Short mmCIF file of C-alpha atoms in Angstrom, two decimals:
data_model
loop_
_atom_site.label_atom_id
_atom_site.label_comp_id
_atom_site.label_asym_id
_atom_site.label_seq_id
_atom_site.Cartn_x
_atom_site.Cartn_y
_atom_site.Cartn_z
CA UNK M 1055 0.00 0.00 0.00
CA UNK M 1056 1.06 3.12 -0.43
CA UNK M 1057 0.19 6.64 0.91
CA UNK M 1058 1.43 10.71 0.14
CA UNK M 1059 0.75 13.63 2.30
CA UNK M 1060 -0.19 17.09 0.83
CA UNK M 1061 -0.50 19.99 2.92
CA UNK M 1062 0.34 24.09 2.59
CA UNK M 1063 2.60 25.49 4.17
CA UNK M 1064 2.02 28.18 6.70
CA UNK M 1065 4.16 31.24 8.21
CA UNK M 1066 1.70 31.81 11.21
CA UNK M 1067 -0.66 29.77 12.75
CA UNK M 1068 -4.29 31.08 14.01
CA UNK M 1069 -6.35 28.20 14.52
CA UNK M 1070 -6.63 25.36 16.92
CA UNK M 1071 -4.61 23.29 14.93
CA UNK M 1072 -2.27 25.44 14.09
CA UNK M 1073 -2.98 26.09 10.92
CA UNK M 1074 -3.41 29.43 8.80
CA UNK M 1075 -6.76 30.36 7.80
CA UNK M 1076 -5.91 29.79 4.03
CA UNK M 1077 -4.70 26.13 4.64
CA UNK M 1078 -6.00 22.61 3.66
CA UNK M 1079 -5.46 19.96 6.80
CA UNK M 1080 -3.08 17.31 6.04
CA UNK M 1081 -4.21 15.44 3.16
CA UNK M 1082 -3.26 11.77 3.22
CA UNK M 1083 -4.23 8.88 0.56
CA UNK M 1084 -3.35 5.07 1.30
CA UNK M 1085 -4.12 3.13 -2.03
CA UNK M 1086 -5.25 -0.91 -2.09
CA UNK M 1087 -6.86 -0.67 1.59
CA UNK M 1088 -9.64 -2.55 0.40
CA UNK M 1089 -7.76 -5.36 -1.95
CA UNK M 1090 -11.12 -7.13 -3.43
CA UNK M 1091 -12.37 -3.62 -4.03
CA UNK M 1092 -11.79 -2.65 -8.22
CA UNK M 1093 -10.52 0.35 -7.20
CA UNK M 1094 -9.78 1.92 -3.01
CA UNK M 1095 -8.04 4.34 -1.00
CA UNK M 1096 -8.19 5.45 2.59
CA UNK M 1097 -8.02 9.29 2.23
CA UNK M 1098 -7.43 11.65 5.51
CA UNK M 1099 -8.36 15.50 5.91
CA UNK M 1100 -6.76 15.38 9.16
CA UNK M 1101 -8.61 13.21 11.57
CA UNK M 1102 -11.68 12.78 9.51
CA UNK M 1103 -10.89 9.28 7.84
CA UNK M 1104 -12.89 7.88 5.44
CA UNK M 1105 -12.62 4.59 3.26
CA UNK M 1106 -13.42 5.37 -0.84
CA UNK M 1107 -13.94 1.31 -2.38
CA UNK M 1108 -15.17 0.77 -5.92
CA UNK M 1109 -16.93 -2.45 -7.05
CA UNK M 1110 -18.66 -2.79 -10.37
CA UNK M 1111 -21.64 -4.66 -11.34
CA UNK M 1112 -22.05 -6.01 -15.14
CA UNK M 1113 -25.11 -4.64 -15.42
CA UNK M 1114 -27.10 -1.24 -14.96
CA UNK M 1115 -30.48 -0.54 -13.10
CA UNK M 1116 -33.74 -1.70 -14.30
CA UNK M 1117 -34.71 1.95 -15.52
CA UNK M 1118 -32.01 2.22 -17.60
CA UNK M 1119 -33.21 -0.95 -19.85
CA UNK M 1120 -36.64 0.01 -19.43
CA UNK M 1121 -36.10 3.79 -20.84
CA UNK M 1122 -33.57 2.10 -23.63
CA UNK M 1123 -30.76 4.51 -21.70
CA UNK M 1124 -27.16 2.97 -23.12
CA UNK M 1125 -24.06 3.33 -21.70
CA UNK M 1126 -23.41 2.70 -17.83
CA UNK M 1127 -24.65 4.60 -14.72
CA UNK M 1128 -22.39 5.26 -11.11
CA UNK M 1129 -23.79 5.51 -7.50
CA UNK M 1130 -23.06 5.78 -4.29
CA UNK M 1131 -23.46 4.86 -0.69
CA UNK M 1132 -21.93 6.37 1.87
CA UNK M 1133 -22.33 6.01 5.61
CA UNK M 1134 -20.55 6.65 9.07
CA UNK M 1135 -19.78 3.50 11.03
CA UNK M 1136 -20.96 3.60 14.84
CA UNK M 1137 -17.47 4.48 16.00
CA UNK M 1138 -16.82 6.97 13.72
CA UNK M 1139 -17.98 9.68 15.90
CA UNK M 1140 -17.38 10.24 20.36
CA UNK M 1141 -20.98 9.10 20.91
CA UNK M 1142 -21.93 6.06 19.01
CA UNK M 1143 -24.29 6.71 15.80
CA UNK M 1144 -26.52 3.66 15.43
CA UNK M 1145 -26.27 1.92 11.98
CA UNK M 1146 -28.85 2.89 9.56
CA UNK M 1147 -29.77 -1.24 9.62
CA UNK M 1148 -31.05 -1.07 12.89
CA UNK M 1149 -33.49 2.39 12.25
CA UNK M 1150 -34.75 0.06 9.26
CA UNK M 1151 -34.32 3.15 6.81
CA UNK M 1152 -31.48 5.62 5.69
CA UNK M 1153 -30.87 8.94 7.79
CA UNK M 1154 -31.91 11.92 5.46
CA UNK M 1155 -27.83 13.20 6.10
CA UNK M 1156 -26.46 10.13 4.75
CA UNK M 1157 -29.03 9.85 2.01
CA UNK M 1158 -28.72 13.78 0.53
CA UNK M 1159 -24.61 12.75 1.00
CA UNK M 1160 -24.83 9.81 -1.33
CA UNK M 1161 -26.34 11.73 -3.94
CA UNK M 1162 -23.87 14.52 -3.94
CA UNK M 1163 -20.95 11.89 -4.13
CA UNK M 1164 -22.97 10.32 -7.07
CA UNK M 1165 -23.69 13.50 -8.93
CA UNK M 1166 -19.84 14.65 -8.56
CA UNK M 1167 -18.70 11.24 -9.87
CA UNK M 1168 -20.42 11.28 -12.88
CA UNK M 1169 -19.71 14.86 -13.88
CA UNK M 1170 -16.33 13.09 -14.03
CA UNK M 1171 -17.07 10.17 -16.48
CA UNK M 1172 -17.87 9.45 -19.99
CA UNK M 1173 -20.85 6.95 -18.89
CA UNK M 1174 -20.75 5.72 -22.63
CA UNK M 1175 -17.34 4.63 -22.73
CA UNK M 1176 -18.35 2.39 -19.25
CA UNK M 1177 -20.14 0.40 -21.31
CA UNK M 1178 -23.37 -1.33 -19.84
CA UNK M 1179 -21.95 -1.82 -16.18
CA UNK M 1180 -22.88 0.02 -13.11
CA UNK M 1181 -20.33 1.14 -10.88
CA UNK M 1182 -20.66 1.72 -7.01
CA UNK M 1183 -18.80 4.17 -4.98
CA UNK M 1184 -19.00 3.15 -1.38
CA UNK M 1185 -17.43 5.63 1.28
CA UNK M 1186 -17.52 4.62 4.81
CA UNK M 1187 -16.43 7.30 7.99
CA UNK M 1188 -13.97 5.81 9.83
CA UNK M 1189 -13.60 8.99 12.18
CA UNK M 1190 -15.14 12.11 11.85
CA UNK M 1191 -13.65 15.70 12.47
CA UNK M 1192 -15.98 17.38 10.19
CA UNK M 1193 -15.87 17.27 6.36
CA UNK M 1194 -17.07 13.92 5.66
CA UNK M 1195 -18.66 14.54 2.49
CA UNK M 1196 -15.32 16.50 0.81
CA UNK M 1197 -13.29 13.72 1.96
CA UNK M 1198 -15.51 11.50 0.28
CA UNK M 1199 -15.99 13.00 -2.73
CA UNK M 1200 -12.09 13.58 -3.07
CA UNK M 1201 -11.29 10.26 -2.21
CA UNK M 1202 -13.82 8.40 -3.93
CA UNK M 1203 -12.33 10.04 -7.55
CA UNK M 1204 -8.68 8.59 -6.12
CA UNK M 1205 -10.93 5.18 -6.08
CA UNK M 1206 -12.74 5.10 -9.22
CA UNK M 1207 -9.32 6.61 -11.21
CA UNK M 1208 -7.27 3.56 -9.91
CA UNK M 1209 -10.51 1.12 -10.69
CA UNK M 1210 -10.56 2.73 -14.47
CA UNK M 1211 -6.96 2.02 -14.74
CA UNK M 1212 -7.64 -1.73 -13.94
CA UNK M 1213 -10.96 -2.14 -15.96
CA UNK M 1214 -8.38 -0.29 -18.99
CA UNK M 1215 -5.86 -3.30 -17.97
CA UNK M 1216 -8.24 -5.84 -18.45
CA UNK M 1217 -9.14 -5.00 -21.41
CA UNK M 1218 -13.32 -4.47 -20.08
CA UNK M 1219 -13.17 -0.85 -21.39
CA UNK M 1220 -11.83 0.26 -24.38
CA UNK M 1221 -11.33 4.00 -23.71
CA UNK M 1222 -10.39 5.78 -20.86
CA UNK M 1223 -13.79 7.74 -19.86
CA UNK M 1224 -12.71 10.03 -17.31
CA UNK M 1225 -12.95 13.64 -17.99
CA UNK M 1226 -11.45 15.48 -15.42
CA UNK M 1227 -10.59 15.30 -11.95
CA UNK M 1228 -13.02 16.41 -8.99
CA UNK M 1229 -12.40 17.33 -5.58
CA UNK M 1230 -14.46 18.91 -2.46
CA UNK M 1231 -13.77 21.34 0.01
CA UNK M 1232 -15.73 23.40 2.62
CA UNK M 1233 -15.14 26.94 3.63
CA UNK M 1234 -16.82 29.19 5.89
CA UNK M 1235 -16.34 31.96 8.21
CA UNK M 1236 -15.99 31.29 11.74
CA UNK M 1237 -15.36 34.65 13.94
CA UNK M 1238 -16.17 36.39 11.76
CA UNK M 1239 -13.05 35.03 9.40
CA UNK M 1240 -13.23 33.07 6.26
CA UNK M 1241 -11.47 29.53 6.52
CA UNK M 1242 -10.32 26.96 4.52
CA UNK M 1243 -11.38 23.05 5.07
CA UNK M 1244 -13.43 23.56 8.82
CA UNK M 1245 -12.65 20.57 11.01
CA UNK M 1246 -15.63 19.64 13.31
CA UNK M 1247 -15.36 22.75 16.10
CA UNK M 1248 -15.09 25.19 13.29
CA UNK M 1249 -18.01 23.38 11.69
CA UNK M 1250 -20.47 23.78 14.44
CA UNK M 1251 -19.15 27.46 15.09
CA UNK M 1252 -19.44 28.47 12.02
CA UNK M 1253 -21.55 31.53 11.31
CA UNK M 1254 -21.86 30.76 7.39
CA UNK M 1255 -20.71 26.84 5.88
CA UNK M 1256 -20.24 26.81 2.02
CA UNK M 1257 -19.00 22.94 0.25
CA UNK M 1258 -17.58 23.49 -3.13
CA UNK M 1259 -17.36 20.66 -5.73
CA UNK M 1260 -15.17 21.22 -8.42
CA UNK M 1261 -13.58 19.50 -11.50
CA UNK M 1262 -9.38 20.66 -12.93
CA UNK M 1263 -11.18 23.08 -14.99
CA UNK M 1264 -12.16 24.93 -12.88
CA UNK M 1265 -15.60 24.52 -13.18
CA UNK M 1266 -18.23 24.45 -10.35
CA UNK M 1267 -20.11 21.04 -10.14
CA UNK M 1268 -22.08 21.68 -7.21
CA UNK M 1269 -22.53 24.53 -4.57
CA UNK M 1270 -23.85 24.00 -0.84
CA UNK M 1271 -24.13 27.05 1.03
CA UNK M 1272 -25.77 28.35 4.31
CA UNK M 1273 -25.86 31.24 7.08
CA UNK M 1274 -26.37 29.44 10.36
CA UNK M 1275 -28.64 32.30 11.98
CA UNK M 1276 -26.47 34.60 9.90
CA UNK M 1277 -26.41 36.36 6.53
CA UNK M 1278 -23.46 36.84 4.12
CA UNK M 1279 -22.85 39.45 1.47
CA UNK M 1280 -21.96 38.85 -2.39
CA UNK M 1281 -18.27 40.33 -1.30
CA UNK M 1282 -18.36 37.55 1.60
CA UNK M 1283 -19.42 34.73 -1.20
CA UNK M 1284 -16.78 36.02 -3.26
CA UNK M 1285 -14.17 35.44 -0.60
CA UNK M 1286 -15.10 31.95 -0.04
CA UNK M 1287 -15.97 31.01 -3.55
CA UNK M 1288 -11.81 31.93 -4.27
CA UNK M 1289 -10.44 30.31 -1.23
CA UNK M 1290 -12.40 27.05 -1.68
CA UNK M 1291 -11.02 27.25 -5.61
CA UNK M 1292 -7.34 27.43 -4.24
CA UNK M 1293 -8.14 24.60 -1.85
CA UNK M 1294 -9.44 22.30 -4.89
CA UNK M 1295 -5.97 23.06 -6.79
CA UNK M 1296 -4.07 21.51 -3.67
CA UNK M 1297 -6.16 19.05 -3.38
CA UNK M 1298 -6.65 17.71 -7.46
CA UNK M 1299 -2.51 18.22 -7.15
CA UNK M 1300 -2.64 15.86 -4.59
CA UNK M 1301 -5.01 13.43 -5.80
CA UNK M 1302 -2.58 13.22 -9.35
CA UNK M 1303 0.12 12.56 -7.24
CA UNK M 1304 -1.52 9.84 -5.36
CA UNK M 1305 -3.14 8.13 -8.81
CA UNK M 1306 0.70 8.00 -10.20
CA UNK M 1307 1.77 6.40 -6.57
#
């Protein structure tokens, strides 16, 4: 297995953890964690740890056949196991039904993967995306998304080496981040205190061109202005760079 570290570097610290308020947390990526997995990684924002495995099925969903849809379709599950967090969260198994969270999660990670993909060049297979929290310290979702691209690029590469796809489909890389300000400050990648303090909490997904894939945005009991947006909008764009730069690196590990 094999893992890199990516992380800014920083002439003054001003948070908790030291870090500036322009700077990613530690950004780690251990490839093969899950060996019958297509494709996995074990990526790290810090302490939030979350486990990015990528199976594929040779076959797509019922609606897909039924609305004479060609090409393949990805999706996602994603979930937090009971340990994950200091108090233990109950599996969704034993509620009988998904959490809302971890449901609206599952689609975003879904909808960012295949703004990534040529889903014709798949061919008729369906691939899953499973991302399970290992530890949480806030930013579950970027993780995921950002690790679960590490995952599908190094399950393309082996569906390409087998000779099951013909092309390589992948478009660009994607990545997530959150920003938001917290004192009154705009910060870059909020671990969990900064989270819940934060007076506005804005996750950007993003592909290498630049271009927005999805926007999630809220004032907690607060407003922001379009100058404030702007801020966070730029420093979340910086933060993707790092963090596509980093996920390269860890796809050519």
């Amino acid at each position: 297995m094999r893992g890199m570290t990516q992380g800014l570097t920083s002439v003054s610290s001003s948070r908790a953890d030291g870090r500036t308020a322009e700077q990613l947390r530690p950004v780690r990526f251990q490839n093969g964690i899950a060996p019958y997995a297509t494709g996995s990684t074990l990526v790290a924002f810090g302490d939030t740890r979350v486990i990015c495995g990528v199976t594929v099925d040779e076959s797509v969903p019922r609606w897909m056949k039924e609305q004479n849809v060609t090409g393949g379709w990805i999706t996602s599950e994603y979930s937090m196991l009971p340990y994950s967090t200091l108090q233990r969260k109950a599996r969704d198994i034993s509620k009988g039904k998904i959490d809302g969270r971890s449901q609206e999660i599952q689609r975003l990670i879904g909808r960012a993967m295949r703004a990534c993909i040529d889903l014709e060049k798949v061919g008729s297979r369906t691939i899953w995306i499973d991302c399970d929290v290992l530890q949480a310290d806030g930013g579950t979702r970027t993780a995921a998304i950002t690790g679960g691209y590490v995952a599908l690029a190094l399950a393309v590469r082996k569906l390409l080496s087998e000779g099951k796809i013909g092309q390589d489909p992948l478009l660009s890389p994607v990545a997530a981040v959150s920003v938001g300000i917290v004192e009154g400050r705009p910060m870059l990648d909020l671990c969990y205190t900064e989270d819940v303090a934060a007076a506005v909490d804005l996750n950007l997904v993003m592909n290498g061109a630049g271009e927005f894939i999805e926007l999630q945005g809220t004032g907690e009991e607060a407003t922001f202005s379009e100058t404030q947006l702007a801020g966070l909008l730029a420093l979340g764009k910086a933060g993707i760079r790092d963090l596509i730069a980093a996920q390269q690196a860890a796809i050519a590990a």
